XYZ file of C-alpha atoms in Angstrom:
64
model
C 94.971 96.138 107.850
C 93.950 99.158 109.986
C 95.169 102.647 109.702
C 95.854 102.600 113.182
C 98.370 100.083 112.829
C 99.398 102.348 109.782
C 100.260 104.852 111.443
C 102.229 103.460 113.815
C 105.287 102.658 110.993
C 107.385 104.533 109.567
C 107.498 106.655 105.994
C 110.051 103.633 105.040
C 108.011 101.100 106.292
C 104.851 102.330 104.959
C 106.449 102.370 101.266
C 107.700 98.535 101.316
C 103.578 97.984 102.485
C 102.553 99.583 99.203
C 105.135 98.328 96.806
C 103.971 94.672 98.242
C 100.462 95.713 97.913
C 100.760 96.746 94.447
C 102.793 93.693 93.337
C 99.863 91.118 94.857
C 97.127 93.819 93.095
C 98.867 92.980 89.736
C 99.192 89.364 90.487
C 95.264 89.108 91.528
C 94.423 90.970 88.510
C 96.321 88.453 86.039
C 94.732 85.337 88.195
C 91.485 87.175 87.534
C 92.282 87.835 83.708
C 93.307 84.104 83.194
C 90.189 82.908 85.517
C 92.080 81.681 88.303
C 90.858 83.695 91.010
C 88.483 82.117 92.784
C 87.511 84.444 95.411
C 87.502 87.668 94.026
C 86.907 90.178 97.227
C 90.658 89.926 97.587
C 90.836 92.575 94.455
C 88.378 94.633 96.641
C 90.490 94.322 100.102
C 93.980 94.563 98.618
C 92.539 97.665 96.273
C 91.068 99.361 99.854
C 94.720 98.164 101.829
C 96.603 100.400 98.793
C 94.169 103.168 99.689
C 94.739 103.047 103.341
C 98.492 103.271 102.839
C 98.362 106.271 100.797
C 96.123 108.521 102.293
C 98.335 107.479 105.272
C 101.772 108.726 103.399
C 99.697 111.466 102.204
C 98.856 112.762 106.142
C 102.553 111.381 107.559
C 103.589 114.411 103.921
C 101.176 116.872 105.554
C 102.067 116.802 108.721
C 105.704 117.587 108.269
């Protein structure tokens, strides 16, 4: 995901995208713990997606 596209939604919008970020963070993380997960750069790209959407928040915060 892009923060262009980010930036585009809404404060509301942008809070669901994190909550269902988090939620498939956990989930990766207890695949990975029980040696499930099989490709592993998903941690790194849902971990970076999380990022993205709070430094977004964080500016959309600023900016008002």
């Amino acid at each position: 995901m892009e923060a262009k596209e980010l930036r585009a939604k809404d404060t509301a919008a942008l809070t669901k995208e994190l909550q269902d970020l988090l939620r498939a963070h956990f989930s990766l993380r207890m695949q990975k713990a029980t040696q499930q997960l099989t490709n592993t750069t998903q941690l790194r790209n849902v971990r970076r997606d999380i990022a993205r959407v709070r430094t977004v928040l964080t500016q959309k915060a600023a900016s008002k």
